Amino acid sequence: RLSLVGSEMCIRDSSSSPLPRRKIVRLPDYDYSQCGAYFVTLCTENRAEILSQIGRGGALLRPVGHIAEQLLLDLPQHYPVQIDKYVVMPNHLHCILRITVPSSAVSLSGIVCAYKSLTTKAANQAMQTPGRKLWQRSYYEHIIRDEPDYQEIWQYIDENPQKWEIDRFYGKGTR
């Protein structure tokens, strides 16, 4: 059973639920509202390849990809964040998101939840597809702990379009 607690989505254990219990991937005692850099990956619903296509010049954005990019770049106008690096792939988006000011009112999951909601609403409005899900339910995050970790992730994001055909998300969804 899902419920909203502040800006966080929480999964409540219900023994009568027919759904399998989701694995918790966040660190239990980590404060995701503190300053720091995070590697975030969002996947489209059913890994649909609707954000971009990969060509010789890298990722060529489709209309929904342009919306996803613009709203990602607009996040610093609404939250104390900085987008250090990003790439919009055909069925997923990677970014290094840095929280610049600690705030008990805003956490990484709250920012991601708001971003997913805003992009879904804008994409559905632009594509005239009301109610269509754009993103998978959860997201991947990794706390960037030091400069070598940061550089490795930066390089991964930078090289991701050139490695699309060997990417673990390649060919996993609808085209």
mmCIF file of the C-alpha atoms, coordinates in Angstrom:
data_MODEL
# 
_entry.id   MODEL 
# 
loop_
_atom_site.group_PDB 
_atom_site.id 
_atom_site.type_symbol 
_atom_site.label_atom_id 
_atom_site.label_alt_id 
_atom_site.label_comp_id 
_atom_site.label_asym_id 
_atom_site.label_entity_id 
_atom_site.label_seq_id 
_atom_site.pdbx_PDB_ins_code 
_atom_site.Cartn_x 
_atom_site.Cartn_y 
_atom_site.Cartn_z 
_atom_site.occupancy 
_atom_site.B_iso_or_equiv 
_atom_site.pdbx_formal_charge 
_atom_site.auth_seq_id 
_atom_site.auth_comp_id 
_atom_site.auth_asym_id 
_atom_site.auth_atom_id 
_atom_site.pdbx_PDB_model_num 
ATOM 1   C CA . ARG A 1 1   ? 0.000  0.000  0.000   1.00 0.00 ? 1   ARG A CA 1 
ATOM 2   C CA . LEU A 1 2   ? 1.412  3.410  -0.947  1.00 0.00 ? 2   LEU A CA 1 
ATOM 3   C CA . SER A 1 3   ? 1.035  6.518  1.145   1.00 0.00 ? 3   SER A CA 1 
ATOM 4   C CA . LEU A 1 4   ? 2.517  9.968  1.044   1.00 0.00 ? 4   LEU A CA 1 
ATOM 5   C CA . VAL A 1 5   ? 4.559  11.057 4.044   1.00 0.00 ? 5   VAL A CA 1 
ATOM 6   C CA . GLY A 1 6   ? 5.676  14.646 3.481   1.00 0.00 ? 6   GLY A CA 1 
ATOM 7   C CA . SER A 1 7   ? 7.105  14.569 -0.029  1.00 0.00 ? 7   SER A CA 1 
ATOM 8   C CA . GLU A 1 8   ? 8.297  10.962 0.307   1.00 0.00 ? 8   GLU A CA 1 
ATOM 9   C CA . MET A 1 9   ? 6.533  7.927  -1.130  1.00 0.00 ? 9   MET A CA 1 
ATOM 10  C CA . CYS A 1 10  ? 6.554  5.084  1.362   1.00 0.00 ? 10  CYS A CA 1 
ATOM 11  C CA . ILE A 1 11  ? 5.606  1.471  0.930   1.00 0.00 ? 11  ILE A CA 1 
ATOM 12  C CA . ARG A 1 12  ? 3.619  0.018  3.790   1.00 0.00 ? 12  ARG A CA 1 
ATOM 13  C CA . ASP A 1 13  ? 3.845  -3.700 4.439   1.00 0.00 ? 13  ASP A CA 1 
ATOM 14  C CA . SER A 1 14  ? 0.503  -5.387 4.119   1.00 0.00 ? 14  SER A CA 1 
ATOM 15  C CA . SER A 1 15  ? 0.473  -9.134 4.609   1.00 0.00 ? 15  SER A CA 1 
ATOM 16  C CA . SER A 1 16  ? -2.799 -9.389 2.674   1.00 0.00 ? 16  SER A CA 1 
ATOM 17  C CA . SER A 1 17  ? -1.328 -7.680 -0.410  1.00 0.00 ? 17  SER A CA 1 
ATOM 18  C CA . PRO A 1 18  ? -0.970 -9.975 -3.437  1.00 0.00 ? 18  PRO A CA 1 
ATOM 19  C CA . LEU A 1 19  ? 1.922  -7.861 -4.719  1.00 0.00 ? 19  LEU A CA 1 
ATOM 20  C CA . PRO A 1 20  ? 5.516  -8.812 -3.935  1.00 0.00 ? 20  PRO A CA 1 
ATOM 21  C CA . ARG A 1 21  ? 7.282  -6.568 -1.457  1.00 0.00 ? 21  ARG A CA 1 
ATOM 22  C CA . ARG A 1 22  ? 9.646  -4.151 -3.204  1.00 0.00 ? 22  ARG A CA 1 
ATOM 23  C CA . LYS A 1 23  ? 13.316 -4.175 -2.263  1.00 0.00 ? 23  LYS A CA 1 
ATOM 24  C CA . ILE A 1 24  ? 14.368 -1.024 -0.403  1.00 0.00 ? 24  ILE A CA 1 
ATOM 25  C CA . VAL A 1 25  ? 17.356 0.432  -2.241  1.00 0.00 ? 25  VAL A CA 1 
ATOM 26  C CA . ARG A 1 26  ? 17.936 3.587  -0.190  1.00 0.00 ? 26  ARG A CA 1 
ATOM 27  C CA . LEU A 1 27  ? 20.385 3.648  2.701   1.00 0.00 ? 27  LEU A CA 1 
ATOM 28  C CA . PRO A 1 28  ? 18.205 3.444  5.828   1.00 0.00 ? 28  PRO A CA 1 
ATOM 29  C CA . ASP A 1 29  ? 20.058 5.978  8.003   1.00 0.00 ? 29  ASP A CA 1 
ATOM 30  C CA . TYR A 1 30  ? 21.271 8.363  5.302   1.00 0.00 ? 30  TYR A CA 1 
ATOM 31  C CA . ASP A 1 31  ? 19.862 11.899 5.165   1.00 0.00 ? 31  ASP A CA 1 
ATOM 32  C CA . TYR A 1 32  ? 19.007 12.442 1.483   1.00 0.00 ? 32  TYR A CA 1 
ATOM 33  C CA . SER A 1 33  ? 18.297 16.133 2.119   1.00 0.00 ? 33  SER A CA 1 
ATOM 34  C CA . GLN A 1 34  ? 21.916 16.946 2.996   1.00 0.00 ? 34  GLN A CA 1 
ATOM 35  C CA . CYS A 1 35  ? 24.328 18.594 0.593   1.00 0.00 ? 35  CYS A CA 1 
ATOM 36  C CA . GLY A 1 36  ? 25.959 16.164 -1.756  1.00 0.00 ? 36  GLY A CA 1 
ATOM 37  C CA . ALA A 1 37  ? 26.156 14.774 -5.272  1.00 0.00 ? 37  ALA A CA 1 
ATOM 38  C CA . TYR A 1 38  ? 23.943 11.937 -6.430  1.00 0.00 ? 38  TYR A CA 1 
ATOM 39  C CA . PHE A 1 39  ? 23.963 9.821  -9.583  1.00 0.00 ? 39  PHE A CA 1 
ATOM 40  C CA . VAL A 1 40  ? 20.321 9.372  -10.578 1.00 0.00 ? 40  VAL A CA 1 
ATOM 41  C CA . THR A 1 41  ? 18.817 7.161  -13.284 1.00 0.00 ? 41  THR A CA 1 
ATOM 42  C CA . LEU A 1 42  ? 15.158 7.243  -14.325 1.00 0.00 ? 42  LEU A CA 1 
ATOM 43  C CA . CYS A 1 43  ? 13.717 4.678  -16.765 1.00 0.00 ? 43  CYS A CA 1 
ATOM 44  C CA . THR A 1 44  ? 10.650 5.162  -18.922 1.00 0.00 ? 44  THR A CA 1 
ATOM 45  C CA . GLU A 1 45  ? 7.584  3.015  -18.327 1.00 0.00 ? 45  GLU A CA 1 
ATOM 46  C CA . ASN A 1 46  ? 8.134  -0.390 -19.958 1.00 0.00 ? 46  ASN A CA 1 
ATOM 47  C CA . ARG A 1 47  ? 11.496 0.997  -21.122 1.00 0.00 ? 47  ARG A CA 1 
ATOM 48  C CA . ALA A 1 48  ? 9.736  2.623  -24.067 1.00 0.00 ? 48  ALA A CA 1 
ATOM 49  C CA . GLU A 1 49  ? 12.267 4.328  -26.340 1.00 0.00 ? 49  GLU A CA 1 
ATOM 50  C CA . ILE A 1 50  ? 10.492 7.693  -26.474 1.00 0.00 ? 50  ILE A CA 1 
ATOM 51  C CA . LEU A 1 51  ? 13.078 10.153 -25.143 1.00 0.00 ? 51  LEU A CA 1 
ATOM 52  C CA . SER A 1 52  ? 15.765 10.109 -27.840 1.00 0.00 ? 52  SER A CA 1 
ATOM 53  C CA . GLN A 1 53  ? 17.399 8.063  -30.536 1.00 0.00 ? 53  GLN A CA 1 
ATOM 54  C CA . ILE A 1 54  ? 21.094 7.397  -30.812 1.00 0.00 ? 54  ILE A CA 1 
ATOM 55  C CA . GLY A 1 55  ? 22.851 8.627  -33.910 1.00 0.00 ? 55  GLY A CA 1 
ATOM 56  C CA . ARG A 1 56  ? 26.382 9.478  -34.935 1.00 0.00 ? 56  ARG A CA 1 
ATOM 57  C CA . GLY A 1 57  ? 26.175 12.758 -33.059 1.00 0.00 ? 57  GLY A CA 1 
ATOM 58  C CA . GLY A 1 58  ? 25.044 11.123 -29.831 1.00 0.00 ? 58  GLY A CA 1 
ATOM 59  C CA . ALA A 1 59  ? 21.539 11.256 -28.365 1.00 0.00 ? 59  ALA A CA 1 
ATOM 60  C CA . LEU A 1 60  ? 19.103 13.062 -30.674 1.00 0.00 ? 60  LEU A CA 1 
ATOM 61  C CA . LEU A 1 61  ? 16.168 14.211 -28.573 1.00 0.00 ? 61  LEU A CA 1 
ATOM 62  C CA . ARG A 1 62  ? 12.597 13.399 -29.488 1.00 0.00 ? 62  ARG A CA 1 
ATOM 63  C CA . PRO A 1 63  ? 9.782  15.768 -28.374 1.00 0.00 ? 63  PRO A CA 1 
ATOM 64  C CA . VAL A 1 64  ? 9.340  14.014 -25.006 1.00 0.00 ? 64  VAL A CA 1 
ATOM 65  C CA . GLY A 1 65  ? 13.129 14.047 -24.554 1.00 0.00 ? 65  GLY A CA 1 
ATOM 66  C CA . HIS A 1 66  ? 13.185 17.816 -25.093 1.00 0.00 ? 66  HIS A CA 1 
ATOM 67  C CA . ILE A 1 67  ? 10.564 18.179 -22.367 1.00 0.00 ? 67  ILE A CA 1 
ATOM 68  C CA . ALA A 1 68  ? 12.547 15.915 -20.021 1.00 0.00 ? 68  ALA A CA 1 
ATOM 69  C CA . GLU A 1 69  ? 15.753 17.867 -20.696 1.00 0.00 ? 69  GLU A CA 1 
ATOM 70  C CA . GLN A 1 70  ? 14.175 21.293 -20.246 1.00 0.00 ? 70  GLN A CA 1 
ATOM 71  C CA . LEU A 1 71  ? 12.465 20.401 -16.983 1.00 0.00 ? 71  LEU A CA 1 
ATOM 72  C CA . LEU A 1 72  ? 15.670 18.807 -15.678 1.00 0.00 ? 72  LEU A CA 1 
ATOM 73  C CA . LEU A 1 73  ? 17.584 21.998 -16.454 1.00 0.00 ? 73  LEU A CA 1 
ATOM 74  C CA . ASP A 1 74  ? 14.794 24.040 -14.790 1.00 0.00 ? 74  ASP A CA 1 
ATOM 75  C CA . LEU A 1 75  ? 15.109 22.179 -11.450 1.00 0.00 ? 75  LEU A CA 1 
ATOM 76  C CA . PRO A 1 76  ? 17.623 24.702 -9.994  1.00 0.00 ? 76  PRO A CA 1 
ATOM 77  C CA . GLN A 1 77  ? 14.950 27.409 -10.351 1.00 0.00 ? 77  GLN A CA 1 
ATOM 78  C CA . HIS A 1 78  ? 12.710 25.476 -7.952  1.00 0.00 ? 78  HIS A CA 1 
ATOM 79  C CA . TYR A 1 79  ? 15.060 23.527 -5.680  1.00 0.00 ? 79  TYR A CA 1 
ATOM 80  C CA . PRO A 1 80  ? 18.506 24.061 -4.140  1.00 0.00 ? 80  PRO A CA 1 
ATOM 81  C CA . VAL A 1 81  ? 20.143 21.794 -6.728  1.00 0.00 ? 81  VAL A CA 1 
ATOM 82  C CA . GLN A 1 82  ? 22.666 21.907 -9.512  1.00 0.00 ? 82  GLN A CA 1 
ATOM 83  C CA . ILE A 1 83  ? 22.702 19.544 -12.508 1.00 0.00 ? 83  ILE A CA 1 
ATOM 84  C CA . ASP A 1 84  ? 26.389 18.838 -13.110 1.00 0.00 ? 84  ASP A CA 1 
ATOM 85  C CA . LYS A 1 85  ? 26.066 16.355 -15.981 1.00 0.00 ? 85  LYS A CA 1 
ATOM 86  C CA . TYR A 1 86  ? 23.236 14.511 -17.729 1.00 0.00 ? 86  TYR A CA 1 
ATOM 87  C CA . VAL A 1 87  ? 22.304 12.481 -20.767 1.00 0.00 ? 87  VAL A CA 1 
ATOM 88  C CA . VAL A 1 88  ? 18.863 11.708 -22.153 1.00 0.00 ? 88  VAL A CA 1 
ATOM 89  C CA . MET A 1 89  ? 18.974 8.210  -23.628 1.00 0.00 ? 89  MET A CA 1 
ATOM 90  C CA . PRO A 1 90  ? 16.167 6.532  -25.632 1.00 0.00 ? 90  PRO A CA 1 
ATOM 91  C CA . ASN A 1 91  ? 14.507 4.918  -22.594 1.00 0.00 ? 91  ASN A CA 1 
ATOM 92  C CA . HIS A 1 92  ? 16.286 6.393  -19.592 1.00 0.00 ? 92  HIS A CA 1 
ATOM 93  C CA . LEU A 1 93  ? 17.946 9.496  -18.227 1.00 0.00 ? 93  LEU A CA 1 
ATOM 94  C CA . HIS A 1 94  ? 21.154 9.718  -16.198 1.00 0.00 ? 94  HIS A CA 1 
ATOM 95  C CA . CYS A 1 95  ? 22.243 12.780 -14.250 1.00 0.00 ? 95  CYS A CA 1 
ATOM 96  C CA . ILE A 1 96  ? 24.565 13.972 -11.545 1.00 0.00 ? 96  ILE A CA 1 
ATOM 97  C CA . LEU A 1 97  ? 22.343 16.044 -9.289  1.00 0.00 ? 97  LEU A CA 1 
ATOM 98  C CA . ARG A 1 98  ? 23.963 18.053 -6.526  1.00 0.00 ? 98  ARG A CA 1 
ATOM 99  C CA . ILE A 1 99  ? 21.948 19.283 -3.532  1.00 0.00 ? 99  ILE A CA 1 
ATOM 100 C CA . THR A 1 100 ? 23.573 22.628 -2.709  1.00 0.00 ? 100 THR A CA 1 
ATOM 101 C CA . VAL A 1 101 ? 21.696 23.699 0.434   1.00 0.00 ? 101 VAL A CA 1 
ATOM 102 C CA . PRO A 1 102 ? 20.478 21.278 3.119   1.00 0.00 ? 102 PRO A CA 1 
ATOM 103 C CA . SER A 1 103 ? 16.761 21.496 3.764   1.00 0.00 ? 103 SER A CA 1 
ATOM 104 C CA . SER A 1 104 ? 14.436 19.402 5.875   1.00 0.00 ? 104 SER A CA 1 
ATOM 105 C CA . ALA A 1 105 ? 11.648 20.354 3.438   1.00 0.00 ? 105 ALA A CA 1 
ATOM 106 C CA . VAL A 1 106 ? 13.356 18.884 0.345   1.00 0.00 ? 106 VAL A CA 1 
ATOM 107 C CA . SER A 1 107 ? 15.039 15.526 -0.199  1.00 0.00 ? 107 SER A CA 1 
ATOM 108 C CA . LEU A 1 108 ? 16.388 13.711 -3.226  1.00 0.00 ? 108 LEU A CA 1 
ATOM 109 C CA . SER A 1 109 ? 13.276 11.529 -3.494  1.00 0.00 ? 109 SER A CA 1 
ATOM 110 C CA . GLY A 1 110 ? 11.020 14.591 -3.223  1.00 0.00 ? 110 GLY A CA 1 
ATOM 111 C CA . ILE A 1 111 ? 12.902 16.297 -6.046  1.00 0.00 ? 111 ILE A CA 1 
ATOM 112 C CA . VAL A 1 112 ? 12.811 13.166 -8.226  1.00 0.00 ? 112 VAL A CA 1 
ATOM 113 C CA . CYS A 1 113 ? 9.109  12.641 -7.500  1.00 0.00 ? 113 CYS A CA 1 
ATOM 114 C CA . ALA A 1 114 ? 8.298  16.250 -8.451  1.00 0.00 ? 114 ALA A CA 1 
ATOM 115 C CA . TYR A 1 115 ? 10.424 16.013 -11.609 1.00 0.00 ? 115 TYR A CA 1 
ATOM 116 C CA . LYS A 1 116 ? 8.739  12.791 -12.709 1.00 0.00 ? 116 LYS A CA 1 
ATOM 117 C CA . SER A 1 117 ? 5.307  14.277 -12.079 1.00 0.00 ? 117 SER A CA 1 
ATOM 118 C CA . LEU A 1 118 ? 6.053  17.514 -13.949 1.00 0.00 ? 118 LEU A CA 1 
ATOM 119 C CA . THR A 1 119 ? 7.605  15.778 -16.959 1.00 0.00 ? 119 THR A CA 1 
ATOM 120 C CA . THR A 1 120 ? 4.743  13.285 -17.172 1.00 0.00 ? 120 THR A CA 1 
ATOM 121 C CA . LYS A 1 121 ? 2.147  16.049 -17.068 1.00 0.00 ? 121 LYS A CA 1 
ATOM 122 C CA . ALA A 1 122 ? 3.999  18.202 -19.640 1.00 0.00 ? 122 ALA A CA 1 
ATOM 123 C CA . ALA A 1 123 ? 4.650  15.249 -21.974 1.00 0.00 ? 123 ALA A CA 1 
ATOM 124 C CA . ASN A 1 124 ? 1.037  14.079 -21.801 1.00 0.00 ? 124 ASN A CA 1 
ATOM 125 C CA . GLN A 1 125 ? -0.179 17.586 -22.521 1.00 0.00 ? 125 GLN A CA 1 
ATOM 126 C CA . ALA A 1 126 ? 2.215  18.041 -25.468 1.00 0.00 ? 126 ALA A CA 1 
ATOM 127 C CA . MET A 1 127 ? 1.552  14.575 -26.933 1.00 0.00 ? 127 MET A CA 1 
ATOM 128 C CA . GLN A 1 128 ? -2.190 14.614 -26.126 1.00 0.00 ? 128 GLN A CA 1 
ATOM 129 C CA . THR A 1 129 ? -1.933 11.376 -24.151 1.00 0.00 ? 129 THR A CA 1 
ATOM 130 C CA . PRO A 1 130 ? -3.749 12.118 -20.880 1.00 0.00 ? 130 PRO A CA 1 
ATOM 131 C CA . GLY A 1 131 ? -3.067 9.656  -18.096 1.00 0.00 ? 131 GLY A CA 1 
ATOM 132 C CA . ARG A 1 132 ? -0.151 7.912  -19.812 1.00 0.00 ? 132 ARG A CA 1 
ATOM 133 C CA . LYS A 1 133 ? 2.682  6.909  -17.483 1.00 0.00 ? 133 LYS A CA 1 
ATOM 134 C CA . LEU A 1 134 ? 6.047  8.261  -18.584 1.00 0.00 ? 134 LEU A CA 1 
ATOM 135 C CA . TRP A 1 135 ? 8.365  6.849  -15.901 1.00 0.00 ? 135 TRP A CA 1 
ATOM 136 C CA . GLN A 1 136 ? 8.802  3.581  -14.076 1.00 0.00 ? 136 GLN A CA 1 
ATOM 137 C CA . ARG A 1 137 ? 7.660  3.678  -10.472 1.00 0.00 ? 137 ARG A CA 1 
ATOM 138 C CA . SER A 1 138 ? 11.054 3.919  -8.786  1.00 0.00 ? 138 SER A CA 1 
ATOM 139 C CA . TYR A 1 139 ? 14.495 5.232  -9.681  1.00 0.00 ? 139 TYR A CA 1 
ATOM 140 C CA . TYR A 1 140 ? 18.142 4.349  -9.166  1.00 0.00 ? 140 TYR A CA 1 
ATOM 141 C CA . GLU A 1 141 ? 20.414 6.564  -7.103  1.00 0.00 ? 141 GLU A CA 1 
ATOM 142 C CA . HIS A 1 142 ? 24.001 6.337  -5.968  1.00 0.00 ? 142 HIS A CA 1 
ATOM 143 C CA . ILE A 1 143 ? 25.552 8.665  -3.411  1.00 0.00 ? 143 ILE A CA 1 
ATOM 144 C CA . ILE A 1 144 ? 28.753 10.033 -4.928  1.00 0.00 ? 144 ILE A CA 1 
ATOM 145 C CA . ARG A 1 145 ? 31.284 9.738  -2.135  1.00 0.00 ? 145 ARG A CA 1 
ATOM 146 C CA . ASP A 1 146 ? 34.533 11.160 -3.516  1.00 0.00 ? 146 ASP A CA 1 
ATOM 147 C CA . GLU A 1 147 ? 36.250 12.722 -6.532  1.00 0.00 ? 147 GLU A CA 1 
ATOM 148 C CA . PRO A 1 148 ? 37.278 9.412  -8.224  1.00 0.00 ? 148 PRO A CA 1 
ATOM 149 C CA . ASP A 1 149 ? 33.677 8.174  -7.912  1.00 0.00 ? 149 ASP A CA 1 
ATOM 150 C CA . TYR A 1 150 ? 32.427 11.483 -9.362  1.00 0.00 ? 150 TYR A CA 1 
ATOM 151 C CA . GLN A 1 151 ? 34.873 11.309 -12.291 1.00 0.00 ? 151 GLN A CA 1 
ATOM 152 C CA . GLU A 1 152 ? 33.951 7.692  -13.069 1.00 0.00 ? 152 GLU A CA 1 
ATOM 153 C CA . ILE A 1 153 ? 30.231 8.539  -13.154 1.00 0.00 ? 153 ILE A CA 1 
ATOM 154 C CA . TRP A 1 154 ? 30.883 11.680 -15.234 1.00 0.00 ? 154 TRP A CA 1 
ATOM 155 C CA . GLN A 1 155 ? 32.742 9.528  -17.775 1.00 0.00 ? 155 GLN A CA 1 
ATOM 156 C CA . TYR A 1 156 ? 29.997 6.886  -17.745 1.00 0.00 ? 156 TYR A CA 1 
ATOM 157 C CA . ILE A 1 157 ? 27.354 9.535  -18.530 1.00 0.00 ? 157 ILE A CA 1 
ATOM 158 C CA . ASP A 1 158 ? 29.592 11.125 -21.160 1.00 0.00 ? 158 ASP A CA 1 
ATOM 159 C CA . GLU A 1 159 ? 30.218 7.820  -22.961 1.00 0.00 ? 159 GLU A CA 1 
ATOM 160 C CA . ASN A 1 160 ? 26.732 6.360  -22.546 1.00 0.00 ? 160 ASN A CA 1 
ATOM 161 C CA . PRO A 1 161 ? 25.428 7.273  -26.048 1.00 0.00 ? 161 PRO A CA 1 
ATOM 162 C CA . GLN A 1 162 ? 28.466 5.690  -27.749 1.00 0.00 ? 162 GLN A CA 1 
ATOM 163 C CA . LYS A 1 163 ? 27.896 2.488  -25.766 1.00 0.00 ? 163 LYS A CA 1 
ATOM 164 C CA . TRP A 1 164 ? 24.131 2.335  -26.329 1.00 0.00 ? 164 TRP A CA 1 
ATOM 165 C CA . GLU A 1 165 ? 24.142 -0.999 -28.147 1.00 0.00 ? 165 GLU A CA 1 
ATOM 166 C CA . ILE A 1 166 ? 25.897 -2.667 -25.211 1.00 0.00 ? 166 ILE A CA 1 
ATOM 167 C CA . ASP A 1 167 ? 23.894 -0.724 -22.593 1.00 0.00 ? 167 ASP A CA 1 
ATOM 168 C CA . ARG A 1 168 ? 21.852 -2.909 -20.237 1.00 0.00 ? 168 ARG A CA 1 
ATOM 169 C CA . PHE A 1 169 ? 18.763 -0.871 -21.152 1.00 0.00 ? 169 PHE A CA 1 
ATOM 170 C CA . TYR A 1 170 ? 19.239 -1.320 -24.946 1.00 0.00 ? 170 TYR A CA 1 
ATOM 171 C CA . GLY A 1 171 ? 16.407 -3.109 -26.684 1.00 0.00 ? 171 GLY A CA 1 
ATOM 172 C CA . LYS A 1 172 ? 14.581 -3.813 -23.403 1.00 0.00 ? 172 LYS A CA 1 
ATOM 173 C CA . GLY A 1 173 ? 11.507 -1.760 -24.237 1.00 0.00 ? 173 GLY A CA 1 
ATOM 174 C CA . THR A 1 174 ? 9.197  -0.731 -27.011 1.00 0.00 ? 174 THR A CA 1 
ATOM 175 C CA . ARG A 1 175 ? 10.378 1.365  -29.908 1.00 0.00 ? 175 ARG A CA 1 
# 
